Coordinates of C-alpha atoms and ligand atoms in Angstrom, one line a residue:
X1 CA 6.7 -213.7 -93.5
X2 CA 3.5 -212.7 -93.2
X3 CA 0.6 -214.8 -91.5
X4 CA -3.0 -214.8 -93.1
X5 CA -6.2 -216.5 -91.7
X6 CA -7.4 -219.8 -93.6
X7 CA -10.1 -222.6 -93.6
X8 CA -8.0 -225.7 -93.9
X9 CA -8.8 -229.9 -93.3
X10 CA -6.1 -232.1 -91.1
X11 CA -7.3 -235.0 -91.8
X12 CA -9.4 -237.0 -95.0
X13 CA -12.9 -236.0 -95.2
X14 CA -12.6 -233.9 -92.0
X15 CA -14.9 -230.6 -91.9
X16 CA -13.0 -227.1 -93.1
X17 CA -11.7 -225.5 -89.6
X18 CA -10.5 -222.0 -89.0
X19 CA -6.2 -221.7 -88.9
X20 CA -3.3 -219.6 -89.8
X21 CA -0.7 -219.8 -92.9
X22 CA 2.3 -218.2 -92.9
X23 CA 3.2 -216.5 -96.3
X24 CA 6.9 -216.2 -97.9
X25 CA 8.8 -213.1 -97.5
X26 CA 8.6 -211.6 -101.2
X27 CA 11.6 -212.6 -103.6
X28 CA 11.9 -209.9 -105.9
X29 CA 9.7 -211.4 -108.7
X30 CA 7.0 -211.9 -106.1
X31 CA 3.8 -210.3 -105.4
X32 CA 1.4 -210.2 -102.3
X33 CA -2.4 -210.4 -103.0
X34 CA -4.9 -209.6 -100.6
X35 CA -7.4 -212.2 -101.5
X36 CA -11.3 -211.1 -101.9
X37 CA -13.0 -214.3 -103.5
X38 CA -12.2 -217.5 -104.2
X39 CA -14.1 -220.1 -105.7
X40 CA -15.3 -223.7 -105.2
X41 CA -13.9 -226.1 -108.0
X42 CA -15.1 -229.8 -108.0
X43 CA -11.4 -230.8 -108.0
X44 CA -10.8 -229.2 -103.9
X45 CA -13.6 -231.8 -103.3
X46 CA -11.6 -234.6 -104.9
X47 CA -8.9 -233.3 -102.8
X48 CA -10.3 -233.1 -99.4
X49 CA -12.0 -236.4 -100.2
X50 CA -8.8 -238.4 -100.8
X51 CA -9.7 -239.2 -104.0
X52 CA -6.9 -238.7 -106.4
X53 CA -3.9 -239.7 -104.2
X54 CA -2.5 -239.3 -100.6
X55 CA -2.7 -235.9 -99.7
X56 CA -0.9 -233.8 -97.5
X57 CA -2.3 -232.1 -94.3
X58 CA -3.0 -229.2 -93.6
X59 CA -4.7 -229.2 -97.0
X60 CA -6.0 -225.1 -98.0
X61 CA -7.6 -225.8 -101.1
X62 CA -8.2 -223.0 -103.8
X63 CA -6.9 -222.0 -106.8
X64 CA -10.2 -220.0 -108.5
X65 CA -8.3 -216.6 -106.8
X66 CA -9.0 -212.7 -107.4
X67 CA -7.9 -210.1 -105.3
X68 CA -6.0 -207.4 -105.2
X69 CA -2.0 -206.9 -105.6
X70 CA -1.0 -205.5 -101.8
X71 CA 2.9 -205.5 -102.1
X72 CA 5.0 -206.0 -105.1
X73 CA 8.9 -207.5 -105.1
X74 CA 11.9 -205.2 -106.3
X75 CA 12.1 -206.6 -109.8
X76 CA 8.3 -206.6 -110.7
X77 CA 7.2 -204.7 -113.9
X78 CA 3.4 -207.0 -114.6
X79 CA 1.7 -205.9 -111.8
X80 CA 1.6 -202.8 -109.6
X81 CA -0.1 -202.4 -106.2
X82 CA -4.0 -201.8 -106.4
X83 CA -3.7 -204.2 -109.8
X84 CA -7.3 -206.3 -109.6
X85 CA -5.2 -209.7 -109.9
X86 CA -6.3 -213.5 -110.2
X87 CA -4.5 -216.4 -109.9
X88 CA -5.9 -219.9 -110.9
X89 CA -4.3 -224.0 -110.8
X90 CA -0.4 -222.9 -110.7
X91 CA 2.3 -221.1 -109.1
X92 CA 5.3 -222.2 -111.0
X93 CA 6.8 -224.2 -113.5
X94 CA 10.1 -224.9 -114.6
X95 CA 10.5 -222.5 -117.6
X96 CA 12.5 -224.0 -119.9
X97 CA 11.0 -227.1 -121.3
X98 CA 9.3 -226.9 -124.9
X99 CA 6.0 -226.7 -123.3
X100 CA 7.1 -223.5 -120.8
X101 CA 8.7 -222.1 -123.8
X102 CA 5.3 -221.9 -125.6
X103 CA 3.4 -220.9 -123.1
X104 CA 1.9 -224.7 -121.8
X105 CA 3.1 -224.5 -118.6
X106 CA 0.3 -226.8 -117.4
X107 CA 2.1 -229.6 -119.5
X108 CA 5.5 -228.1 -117.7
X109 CA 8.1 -231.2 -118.7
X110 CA 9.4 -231.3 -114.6
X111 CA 5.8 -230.7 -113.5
X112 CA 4.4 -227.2 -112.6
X113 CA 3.8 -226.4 -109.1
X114 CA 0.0 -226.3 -107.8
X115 CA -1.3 -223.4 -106.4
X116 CA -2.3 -226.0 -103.4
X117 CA -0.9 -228.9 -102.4
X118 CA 2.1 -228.5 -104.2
X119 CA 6.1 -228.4 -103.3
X120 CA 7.3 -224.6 -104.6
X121 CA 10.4 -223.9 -105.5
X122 CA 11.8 -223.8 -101.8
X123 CA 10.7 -226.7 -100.9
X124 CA 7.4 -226.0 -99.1
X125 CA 3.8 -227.2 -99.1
X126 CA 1.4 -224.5 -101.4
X127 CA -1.6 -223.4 -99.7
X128 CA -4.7 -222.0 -102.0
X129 CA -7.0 -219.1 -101.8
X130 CA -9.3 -220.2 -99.0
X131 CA -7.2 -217.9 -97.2
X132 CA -6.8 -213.6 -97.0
X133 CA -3.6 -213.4 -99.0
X134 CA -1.5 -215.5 -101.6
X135 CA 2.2 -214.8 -102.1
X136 CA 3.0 -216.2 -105.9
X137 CA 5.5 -215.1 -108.6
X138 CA 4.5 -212.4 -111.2
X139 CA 4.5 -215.0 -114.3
X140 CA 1.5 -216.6 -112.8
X141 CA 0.0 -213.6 -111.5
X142 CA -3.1 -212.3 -114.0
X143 CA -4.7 -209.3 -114.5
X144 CA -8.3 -209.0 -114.2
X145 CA -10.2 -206.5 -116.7
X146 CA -12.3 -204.0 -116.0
X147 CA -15.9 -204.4 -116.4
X148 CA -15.6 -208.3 -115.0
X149 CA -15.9 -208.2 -111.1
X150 CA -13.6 -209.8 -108.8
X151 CA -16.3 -212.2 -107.5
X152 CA -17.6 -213.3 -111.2
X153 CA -14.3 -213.2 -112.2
X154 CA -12.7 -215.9 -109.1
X155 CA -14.4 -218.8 -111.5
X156 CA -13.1 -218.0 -114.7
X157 CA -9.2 -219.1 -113.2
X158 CA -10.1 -222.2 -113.4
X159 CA -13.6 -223.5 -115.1
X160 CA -13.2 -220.7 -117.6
X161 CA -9.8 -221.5 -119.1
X162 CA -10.5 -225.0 -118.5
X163 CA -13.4 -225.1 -121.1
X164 CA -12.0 -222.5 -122.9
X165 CA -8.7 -224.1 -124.1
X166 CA -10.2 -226.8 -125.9
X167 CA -13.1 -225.1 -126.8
X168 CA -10.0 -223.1 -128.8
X169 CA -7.8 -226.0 -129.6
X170 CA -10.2 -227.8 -131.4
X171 CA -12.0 -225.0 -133.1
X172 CA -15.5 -224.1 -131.9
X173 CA -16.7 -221.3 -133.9
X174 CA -19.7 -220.9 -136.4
X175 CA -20.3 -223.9 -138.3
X176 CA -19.3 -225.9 -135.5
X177 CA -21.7 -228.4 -133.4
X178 CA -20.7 -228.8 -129.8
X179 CA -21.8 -230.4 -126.8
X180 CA -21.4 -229.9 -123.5
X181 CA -21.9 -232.5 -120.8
X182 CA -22.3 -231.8 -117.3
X183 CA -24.2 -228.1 -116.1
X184 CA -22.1 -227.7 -113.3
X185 CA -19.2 -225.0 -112.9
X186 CA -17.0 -226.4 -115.9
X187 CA -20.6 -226.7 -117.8
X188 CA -22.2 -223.7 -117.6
X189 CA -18.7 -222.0 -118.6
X190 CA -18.0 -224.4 -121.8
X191 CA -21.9 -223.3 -122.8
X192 CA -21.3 -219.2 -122.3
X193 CA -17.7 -219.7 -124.1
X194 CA -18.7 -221.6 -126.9
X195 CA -21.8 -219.6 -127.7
X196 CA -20.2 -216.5 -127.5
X197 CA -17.3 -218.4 -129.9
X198 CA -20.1 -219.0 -131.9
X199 CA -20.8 -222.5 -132.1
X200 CA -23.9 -224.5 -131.4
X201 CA -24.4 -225.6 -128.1
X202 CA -26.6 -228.5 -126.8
X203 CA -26.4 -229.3 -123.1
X204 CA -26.5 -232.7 -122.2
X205 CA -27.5 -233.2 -118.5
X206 CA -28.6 -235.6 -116.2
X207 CA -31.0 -233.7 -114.2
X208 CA -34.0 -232.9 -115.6
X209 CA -34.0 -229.8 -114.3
X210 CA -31.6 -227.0 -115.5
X211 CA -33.2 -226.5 -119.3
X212 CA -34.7 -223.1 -118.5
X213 CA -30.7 -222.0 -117.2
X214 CA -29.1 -223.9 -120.1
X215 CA -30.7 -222.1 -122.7
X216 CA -30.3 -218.9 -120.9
X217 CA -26.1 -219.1 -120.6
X218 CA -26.7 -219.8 -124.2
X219 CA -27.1 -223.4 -125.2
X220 CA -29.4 -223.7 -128.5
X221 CA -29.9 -227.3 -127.4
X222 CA -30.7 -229.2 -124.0
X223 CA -31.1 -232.5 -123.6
X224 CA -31.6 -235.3 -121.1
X225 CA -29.1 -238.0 -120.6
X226 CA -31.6 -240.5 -119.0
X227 CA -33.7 -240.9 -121.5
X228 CA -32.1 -243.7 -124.3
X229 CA -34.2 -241.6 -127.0
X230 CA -31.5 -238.6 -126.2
X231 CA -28.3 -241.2 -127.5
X232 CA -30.8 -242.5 -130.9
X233 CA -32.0 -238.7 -131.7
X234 CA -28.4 -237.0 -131.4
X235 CA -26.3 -240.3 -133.3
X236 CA -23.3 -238.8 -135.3
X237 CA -24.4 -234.9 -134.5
X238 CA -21.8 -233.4 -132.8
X239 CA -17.7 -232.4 -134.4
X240 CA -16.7 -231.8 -130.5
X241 CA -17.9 -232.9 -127.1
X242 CA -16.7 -231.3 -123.6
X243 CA -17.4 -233.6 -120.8
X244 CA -17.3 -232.0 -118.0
X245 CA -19.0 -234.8 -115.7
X246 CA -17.4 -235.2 -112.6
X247 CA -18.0 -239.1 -111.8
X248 CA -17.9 -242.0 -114.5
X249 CA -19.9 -242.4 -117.6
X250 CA -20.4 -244.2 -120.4
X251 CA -17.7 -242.9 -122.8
X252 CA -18.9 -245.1 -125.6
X253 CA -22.6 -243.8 -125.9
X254 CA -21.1 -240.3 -125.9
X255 CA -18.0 -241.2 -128.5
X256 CA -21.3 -242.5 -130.7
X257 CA -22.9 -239.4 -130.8
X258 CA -19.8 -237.5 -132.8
X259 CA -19.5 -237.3 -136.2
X260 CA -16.3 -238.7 -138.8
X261 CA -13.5 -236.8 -137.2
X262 CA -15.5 -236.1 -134.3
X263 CA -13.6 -235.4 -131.0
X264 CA -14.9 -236.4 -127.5
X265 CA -12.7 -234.1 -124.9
X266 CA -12.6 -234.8 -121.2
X267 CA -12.1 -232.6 -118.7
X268 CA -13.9 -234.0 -115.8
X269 CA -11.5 -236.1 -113.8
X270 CA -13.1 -239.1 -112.4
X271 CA -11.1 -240.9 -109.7
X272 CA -12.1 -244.3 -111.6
X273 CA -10.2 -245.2 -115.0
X274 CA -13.1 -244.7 -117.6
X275 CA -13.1 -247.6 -120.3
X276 CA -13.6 -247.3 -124.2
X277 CA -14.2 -249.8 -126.7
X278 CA -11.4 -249.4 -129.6
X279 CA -15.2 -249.8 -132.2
X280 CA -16.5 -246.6 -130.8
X281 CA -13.4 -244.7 -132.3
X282 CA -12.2 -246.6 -135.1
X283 CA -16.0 -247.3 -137.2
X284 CA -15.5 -243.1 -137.5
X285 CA -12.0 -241.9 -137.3
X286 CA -13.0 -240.3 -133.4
X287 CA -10.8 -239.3 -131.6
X288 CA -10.7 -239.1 -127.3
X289 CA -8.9 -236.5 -125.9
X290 CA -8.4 -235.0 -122.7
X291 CA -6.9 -231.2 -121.5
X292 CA -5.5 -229.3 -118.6
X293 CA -6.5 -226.4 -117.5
X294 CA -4.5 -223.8 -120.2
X295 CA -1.3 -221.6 -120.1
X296 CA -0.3 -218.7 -118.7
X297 CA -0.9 -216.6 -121.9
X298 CA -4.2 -218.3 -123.0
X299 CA -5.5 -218.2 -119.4
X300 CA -5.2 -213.9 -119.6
X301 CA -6.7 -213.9 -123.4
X302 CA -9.1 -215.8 -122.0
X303 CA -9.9 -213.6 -119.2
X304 CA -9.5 -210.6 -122.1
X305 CA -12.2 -212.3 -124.0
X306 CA -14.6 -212.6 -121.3
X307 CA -14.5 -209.1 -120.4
X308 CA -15.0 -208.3 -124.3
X309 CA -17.5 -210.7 -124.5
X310 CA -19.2 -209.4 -120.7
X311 CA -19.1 -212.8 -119.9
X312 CA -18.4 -213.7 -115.9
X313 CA -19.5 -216.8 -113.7
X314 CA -22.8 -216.9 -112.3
X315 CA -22.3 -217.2 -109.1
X316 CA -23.9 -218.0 -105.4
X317 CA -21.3 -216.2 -102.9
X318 CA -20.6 -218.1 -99.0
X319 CA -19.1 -216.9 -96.3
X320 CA -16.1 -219.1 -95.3
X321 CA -18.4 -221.4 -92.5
X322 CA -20.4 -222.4 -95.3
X323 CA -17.8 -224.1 -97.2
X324 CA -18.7 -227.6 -96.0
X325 CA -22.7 -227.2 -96.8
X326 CA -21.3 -225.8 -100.2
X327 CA -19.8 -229.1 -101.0
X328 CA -22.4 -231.3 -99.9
X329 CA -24.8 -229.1 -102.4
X330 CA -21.8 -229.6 -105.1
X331 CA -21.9 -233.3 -104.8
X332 CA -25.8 -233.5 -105.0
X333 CA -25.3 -231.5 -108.6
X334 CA -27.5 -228.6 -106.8
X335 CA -25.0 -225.8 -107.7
X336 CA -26.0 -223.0 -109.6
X337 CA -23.3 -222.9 -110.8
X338 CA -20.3 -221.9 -108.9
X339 CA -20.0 -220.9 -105.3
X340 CA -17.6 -218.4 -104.8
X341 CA -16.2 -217.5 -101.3
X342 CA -16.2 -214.0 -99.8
X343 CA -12.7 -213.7 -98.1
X344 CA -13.2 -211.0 -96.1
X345 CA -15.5 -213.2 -93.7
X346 CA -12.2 -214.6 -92.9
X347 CA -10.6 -211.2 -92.2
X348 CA -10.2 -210.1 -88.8
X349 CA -10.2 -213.3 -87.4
X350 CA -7.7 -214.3 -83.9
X351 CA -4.4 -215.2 -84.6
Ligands
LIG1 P1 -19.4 -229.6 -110.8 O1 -19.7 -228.2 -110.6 O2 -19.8 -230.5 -109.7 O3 -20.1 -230.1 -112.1 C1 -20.1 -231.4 -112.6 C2 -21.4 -231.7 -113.3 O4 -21.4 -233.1 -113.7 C3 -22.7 -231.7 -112.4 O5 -23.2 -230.4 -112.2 C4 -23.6 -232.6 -113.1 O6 -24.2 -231.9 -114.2 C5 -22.7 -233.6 -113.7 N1 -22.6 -234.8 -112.9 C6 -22.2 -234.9 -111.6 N2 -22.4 -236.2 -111.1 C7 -22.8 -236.9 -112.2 C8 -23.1 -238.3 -112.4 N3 -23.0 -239.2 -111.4 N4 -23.6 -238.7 -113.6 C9 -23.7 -237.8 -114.6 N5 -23.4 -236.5 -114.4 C10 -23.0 -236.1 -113.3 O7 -17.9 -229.8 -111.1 P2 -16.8 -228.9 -111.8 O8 -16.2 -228.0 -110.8 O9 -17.4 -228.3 -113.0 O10 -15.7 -230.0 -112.2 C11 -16.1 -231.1 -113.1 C12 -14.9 -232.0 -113.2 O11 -13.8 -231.4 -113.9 C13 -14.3 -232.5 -111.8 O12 -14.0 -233.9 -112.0 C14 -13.1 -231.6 -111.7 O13 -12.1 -232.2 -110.9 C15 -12.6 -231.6 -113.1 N6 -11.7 -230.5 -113.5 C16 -10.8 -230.7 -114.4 C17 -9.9 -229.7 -114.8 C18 -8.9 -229.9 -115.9 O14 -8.0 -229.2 -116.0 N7 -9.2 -230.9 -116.7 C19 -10.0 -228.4 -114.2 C20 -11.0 -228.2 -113.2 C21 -11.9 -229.3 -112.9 P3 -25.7 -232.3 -114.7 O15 -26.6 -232.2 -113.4 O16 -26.0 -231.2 -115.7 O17 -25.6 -233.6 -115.3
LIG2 ZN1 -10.5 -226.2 -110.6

């Protein structure tokens, strides 16, 4: 086993304090990574706030990882030490269900195992990447491409693929209008992705502030939610809406704004059950749909793409006491637009 140095809560809502983690001995399948960033995701905030279920303490949260591969298992051929390695929302999965079989391990039939906050395969608790190293079997290891740093890269593990995969599944490309709601760290992704997919972008926000970055990451659009002239202006505009929005909204006013065929996708995960009137989707054949993060195989052509594309997060980089400021700026929207924590302010740390 080997012990690394991590910022962990004991308790709900308790500030991030400075601990120790013990890490697996490597099966043969496994590799070590020496953590360098990880990033903030609105979901470890759900987490550490209690708000999805009945957590498990101590809670490391993480699982926007990139580092580097620092010891490799007998039987590993993906990776080689020195590899520039990221590792995003899982660990494991069973394998062998339909959905492992084609490469949807995040819809794993028996569950898949979260890279935090999760039971592995031997039974213990999964600790993230607010930490200085990550055991984690090769399969769900990634590589990183050149010309996409480590700490621009940490985001994409988790708010890239997660805009990405249905930004692919339901075809954003040229000829295709798609919104984007939310310019947070899912947001600002979903607008760089489906630009350079070449689609249409408009940003629909509830500050009033971020139009100036919108159209920078590449919206073509930006508009603000607040004002009811936004919802009569953009009726029956859009073929595919990404709602990133982190809190409850009014599904119906955005399901109105698709056209025939139109799909409204969420990928923000609200603690509260969001509502929809059966009128909003049946008056134009809409559909509702919601996604998961992506695949193993998606999640690297994904990272491929970005590196093709020179596409990374943009990024405001913390050391690790800052994490607890960094989530009060998250939940006041002021995030611009992911922070990403530099792991080697953890380094060196007592034991
Ligand atoms: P984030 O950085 O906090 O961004 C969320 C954005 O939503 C904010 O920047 C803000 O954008 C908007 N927003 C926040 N509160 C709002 C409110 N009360 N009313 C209207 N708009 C509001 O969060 P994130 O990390 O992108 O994550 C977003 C959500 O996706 C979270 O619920 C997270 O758990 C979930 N998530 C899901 C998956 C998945 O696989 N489906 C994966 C990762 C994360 P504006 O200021 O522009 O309005
Ligand atoms: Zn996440």
């Amino acid at each position: 086993m080997t012990t690394a140095n991590a910022r962990a809560i004991f308790g709900m809502n308790e500030p991030f304090k400075a601990t120790t983690i013990e890490r697996r001995d490597l099966a043969a399948n496994d590799v070590l990574i020496e953590i360098k960033y990880c990033g903030i995701c609105h979901s470890d905030i759900h987490h550490v706030r209690g708000e999805w279920r009945k957590e498990t303490y101590p809670l490391v949260p993480g699982h926007e990882i990139a580092g580097i591969v620092a010891v490799v298992g007998g039987e590993v051929t993906k990776h080689k030490v020195g590899d520039r390695v990221g590792v995003g929302c899982m660990v494991g999965s069973c394998g062998e269900c339909d959905n492992c079989r084609k490469g949807l391990e995040q819809y794993c039939a028996k569950g898949n195992t979260m890279t935090y906050g999760g039971v592995d395969r031997y039974g213990k608790q999964t600790y993230g990447g607010y930490s200085t190293s990550i055991v984690v079997p090769e399969y769900f290891v990634l590589k990183i491409p050149e010309g996409v740093e480590l700490d621009v890269a940490a985001p994409l593990l988790c708010a890239g693929i997660t805009t990405f995969s249905p930004l692919r599944h339901w075809g954003a490309g040229p000829g295709k209008k798609v919104a984007v709601v939310g310019l947070g760290g899912l947001g600002h992704m979903a607008v760089k992705l489906a630009h350079a997919m070449g689609a249409e972008v408009t940003l629909l926000s509830h500050s009033p502030n971020k139009k100036d970055d919108a159209l920078r990451l590449g919206a073509d659009h930006y508009y603000a939610t607040g004002d009811p002239e936004t919802f009569k202006q953009l009726a029956r505009s859009f073929d595919l809406i990404i709602n990133t929005v982190s809190a409850k909204l009014d599904v119906d006013a955005y399901l109105s704004l698709l056209v025939t065929d139109g799909t409204l996708v969420n990928v923000g995960a609200p603690a509260e059950p969001l509502s929809v009137n059966a009128f909003s989707l049946i008056g134009a054949r809409r559909s509702f749909a919601g996604s998961l993060i992506g695949g193993i195989p998606e999640t690297q052509e994904m990272l491929d793409f970005c590196a093709a594309h020179h596409l990374g997060a943009d990024i405001e980089v913390i050391s690790a006491d800052k994490i607890d400021e960094a989530y009060e700026r998250v939940l006041k929207s002021d995030v611009r637009y992911r922070f990403v924590i530099d792991i080697s302010t953890m380094a060196g740390e007592g034991k």
